[in-house]
mmCIF file of C-alpha atoms in Angstrom:
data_model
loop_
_atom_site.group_PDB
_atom_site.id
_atom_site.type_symbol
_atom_site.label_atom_id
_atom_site.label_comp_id
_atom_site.label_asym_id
_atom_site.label_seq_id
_atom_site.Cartn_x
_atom_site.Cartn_y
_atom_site.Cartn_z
ATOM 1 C CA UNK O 1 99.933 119.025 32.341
ATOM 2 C CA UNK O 2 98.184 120.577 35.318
ATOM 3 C CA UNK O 3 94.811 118.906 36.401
ATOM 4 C CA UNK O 4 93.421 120.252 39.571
ATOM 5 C CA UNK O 5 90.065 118.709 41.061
ATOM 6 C CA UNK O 6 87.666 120.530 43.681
ATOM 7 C CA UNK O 7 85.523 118.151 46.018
ATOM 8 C CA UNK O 8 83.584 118.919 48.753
ATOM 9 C CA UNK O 9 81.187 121.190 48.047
ATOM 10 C CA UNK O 10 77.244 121.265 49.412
ATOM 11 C CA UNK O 11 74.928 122.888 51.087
ATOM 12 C CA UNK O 12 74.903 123.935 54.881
ATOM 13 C CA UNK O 13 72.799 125.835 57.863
ATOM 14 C CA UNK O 14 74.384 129.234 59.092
ATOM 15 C CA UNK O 15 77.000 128.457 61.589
ATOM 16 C CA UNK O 16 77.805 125.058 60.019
ATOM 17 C CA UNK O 17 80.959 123.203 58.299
ATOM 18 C CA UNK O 18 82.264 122.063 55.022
ATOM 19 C CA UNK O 19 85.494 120.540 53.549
ATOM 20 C CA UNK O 20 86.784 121.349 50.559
ATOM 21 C CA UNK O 21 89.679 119.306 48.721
ATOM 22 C CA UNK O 22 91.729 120.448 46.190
ATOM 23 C CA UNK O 23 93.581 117.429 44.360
ATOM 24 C CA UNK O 24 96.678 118.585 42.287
ATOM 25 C CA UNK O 25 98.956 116.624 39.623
ATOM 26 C CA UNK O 26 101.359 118.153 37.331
ATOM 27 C CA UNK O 27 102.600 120.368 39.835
ATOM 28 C CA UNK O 28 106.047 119.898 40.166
ATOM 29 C CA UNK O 29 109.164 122.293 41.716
ATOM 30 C CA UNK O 30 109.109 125.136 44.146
ATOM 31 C CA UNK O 31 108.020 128.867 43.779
ATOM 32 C CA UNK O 32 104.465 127.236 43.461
ATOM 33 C CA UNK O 33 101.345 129.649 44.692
ATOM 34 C CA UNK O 34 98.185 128.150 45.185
ATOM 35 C CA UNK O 35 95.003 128.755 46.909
ATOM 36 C CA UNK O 36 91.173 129.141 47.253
ATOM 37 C CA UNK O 37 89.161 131.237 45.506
ATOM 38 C CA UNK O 38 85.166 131.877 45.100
ATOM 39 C CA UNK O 39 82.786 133.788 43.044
ATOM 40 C CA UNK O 40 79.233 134.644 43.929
ATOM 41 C CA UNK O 41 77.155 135.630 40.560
ATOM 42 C CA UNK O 42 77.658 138.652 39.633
ATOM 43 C CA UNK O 43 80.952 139.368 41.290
ATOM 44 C CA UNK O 44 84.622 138.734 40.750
ATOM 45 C CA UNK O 45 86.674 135.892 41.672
ATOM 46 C CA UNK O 46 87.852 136.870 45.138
ATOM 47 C CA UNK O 47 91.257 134.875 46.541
ATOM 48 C CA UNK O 48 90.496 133.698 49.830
ATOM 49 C CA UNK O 49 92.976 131.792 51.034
ATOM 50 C CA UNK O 50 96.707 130.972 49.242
ATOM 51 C CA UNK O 51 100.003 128.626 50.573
ATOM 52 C CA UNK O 52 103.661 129.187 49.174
ATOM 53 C CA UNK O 53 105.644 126.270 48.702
ATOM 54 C CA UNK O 54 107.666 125.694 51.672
ATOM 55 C CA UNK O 55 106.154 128.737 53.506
ATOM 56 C CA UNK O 56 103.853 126.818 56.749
ATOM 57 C CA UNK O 57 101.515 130.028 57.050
ATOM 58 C CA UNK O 58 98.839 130.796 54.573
ATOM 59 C CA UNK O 59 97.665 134.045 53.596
ATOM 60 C CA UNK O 60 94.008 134.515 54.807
ATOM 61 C CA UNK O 61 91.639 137.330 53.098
ATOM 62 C CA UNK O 62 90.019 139.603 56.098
ATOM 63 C CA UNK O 63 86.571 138.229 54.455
ATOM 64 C CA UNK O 64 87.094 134.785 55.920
ATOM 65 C CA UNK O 65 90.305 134.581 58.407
ATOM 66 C CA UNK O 66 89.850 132.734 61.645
ATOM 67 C CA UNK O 67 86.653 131.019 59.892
ATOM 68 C CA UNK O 68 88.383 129.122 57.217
ATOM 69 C CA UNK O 69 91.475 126.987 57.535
ATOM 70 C CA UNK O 70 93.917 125.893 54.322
ATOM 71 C CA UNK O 71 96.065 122.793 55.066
ATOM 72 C CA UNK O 72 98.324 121.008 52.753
ATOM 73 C CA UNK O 73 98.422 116.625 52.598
ATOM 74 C CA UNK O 74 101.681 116.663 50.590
ATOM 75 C CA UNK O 75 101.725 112.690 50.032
ATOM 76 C CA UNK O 76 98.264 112.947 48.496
ATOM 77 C CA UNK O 77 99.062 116.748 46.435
ATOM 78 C CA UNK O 78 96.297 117.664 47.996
ATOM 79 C CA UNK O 79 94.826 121.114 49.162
ATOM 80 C CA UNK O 80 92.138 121.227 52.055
ATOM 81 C CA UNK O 81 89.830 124.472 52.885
ATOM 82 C CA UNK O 82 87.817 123.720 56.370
ATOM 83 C CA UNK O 83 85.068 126.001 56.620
ATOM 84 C CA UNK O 84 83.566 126.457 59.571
ATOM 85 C CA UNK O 85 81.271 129.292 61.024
ATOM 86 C CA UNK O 86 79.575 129.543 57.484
ATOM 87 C CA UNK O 87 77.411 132.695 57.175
ATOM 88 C CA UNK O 88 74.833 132.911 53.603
ATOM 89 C CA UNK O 89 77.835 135.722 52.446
ATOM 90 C CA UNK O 90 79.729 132.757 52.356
ATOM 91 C CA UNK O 91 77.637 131.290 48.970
ATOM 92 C CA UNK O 92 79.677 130.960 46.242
ATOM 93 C CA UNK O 93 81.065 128.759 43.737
ATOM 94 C CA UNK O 94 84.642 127.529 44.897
ATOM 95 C CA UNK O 95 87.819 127.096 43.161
ATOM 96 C CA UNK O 96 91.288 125.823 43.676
ATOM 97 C CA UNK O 97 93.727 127.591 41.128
ATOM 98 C CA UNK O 98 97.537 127.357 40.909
ATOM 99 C CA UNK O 99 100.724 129.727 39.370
ATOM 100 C CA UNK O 100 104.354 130.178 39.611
ATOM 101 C CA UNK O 101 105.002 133.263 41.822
ATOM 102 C CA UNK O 102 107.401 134.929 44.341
ATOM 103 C CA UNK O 103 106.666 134.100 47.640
ATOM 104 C CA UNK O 104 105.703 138.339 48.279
ATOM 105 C CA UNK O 105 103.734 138.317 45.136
ATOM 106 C CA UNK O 106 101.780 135.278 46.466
ATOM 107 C CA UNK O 107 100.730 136.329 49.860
ATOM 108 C CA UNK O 108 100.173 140.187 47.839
ATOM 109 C CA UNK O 109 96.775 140.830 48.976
ATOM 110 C CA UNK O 110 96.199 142.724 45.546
ATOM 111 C CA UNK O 111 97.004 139.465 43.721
ATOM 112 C CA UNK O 112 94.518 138.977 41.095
ATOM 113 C CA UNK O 113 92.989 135.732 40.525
ATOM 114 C CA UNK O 114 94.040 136.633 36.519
ATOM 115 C CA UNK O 115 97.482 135.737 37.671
ATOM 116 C CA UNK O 116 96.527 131.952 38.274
ATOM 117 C CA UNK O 117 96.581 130.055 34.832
ATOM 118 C CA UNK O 118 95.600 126.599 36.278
ATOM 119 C CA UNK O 119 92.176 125.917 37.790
ATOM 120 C CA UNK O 120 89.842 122.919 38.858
ATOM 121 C CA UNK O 121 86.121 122.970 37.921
ATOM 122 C CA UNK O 122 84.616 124.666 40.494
ATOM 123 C CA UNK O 123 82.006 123.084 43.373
ATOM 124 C CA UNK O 124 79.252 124.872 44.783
ATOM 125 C CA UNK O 125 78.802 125.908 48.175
ATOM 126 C CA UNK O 126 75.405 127.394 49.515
ATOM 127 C CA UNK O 127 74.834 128.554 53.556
ATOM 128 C CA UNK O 128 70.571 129.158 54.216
ATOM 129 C CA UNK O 129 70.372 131.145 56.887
#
């Protein structure tokens, strides 16, 4: 069984950092995608940032590339989202969701977040401007 676990969430000024951490368990084998996503109320879940098993670069949506960092801590199955310029746009709630893909269908920037059957709970992350 799948469990993922979000941490990390809070509240920051414009300009500011957060961490996010994504633990996994039950993930086991390759072709594994799995990323970041976030929705703001009202909107859809966007994908923000997504790593391929085996592949060291992640895919980065235009909304948050060279602001946001993805790293992997494979001894600990765990997924990390550094944040850092934060701007209010950035207010969402966050999520860490997982699938079985191709490696071209993972880093697809029209991959839908309905493609990701395994998620964590969600934590909250609000930038005041």
């Amino acid at each position: 069984q799948v469990h993922l676990v979000e941490s990390g969430g809070g509240s920051a000024q414009a300009g500011g950092s957060l961490r996010l951490s994504c633990a996994a368990s039950g993930l086991t084998g390759s072709n594994i995608c799995m990323g970041w996503f976030r929705q703001a109320p009202g909107k859809v879940r966007e994908g923000i940032a997504r790593f391929y098993t085996g592949v060291s670069l992640p895919y980065y949506a235009e909304s948050v590339k060279g602001r946001f960092t993805l790293s992997q801590d494979n001894a600990k199955n765990t997924m990390y989202l550094q944040m850092n310029s934060l701007e209010p746009e950035d207010t969402a709630m966050y999520y860490c969701g997982a699938t079985r893909a191709a490696n071209s269908t993972c880093f697809s920037r029209t991959l839908s977040s309905a493609a990701f059957p395994y998620w964590g709970q969600g934590t909250q992350v609000t930038v005041s401007s």
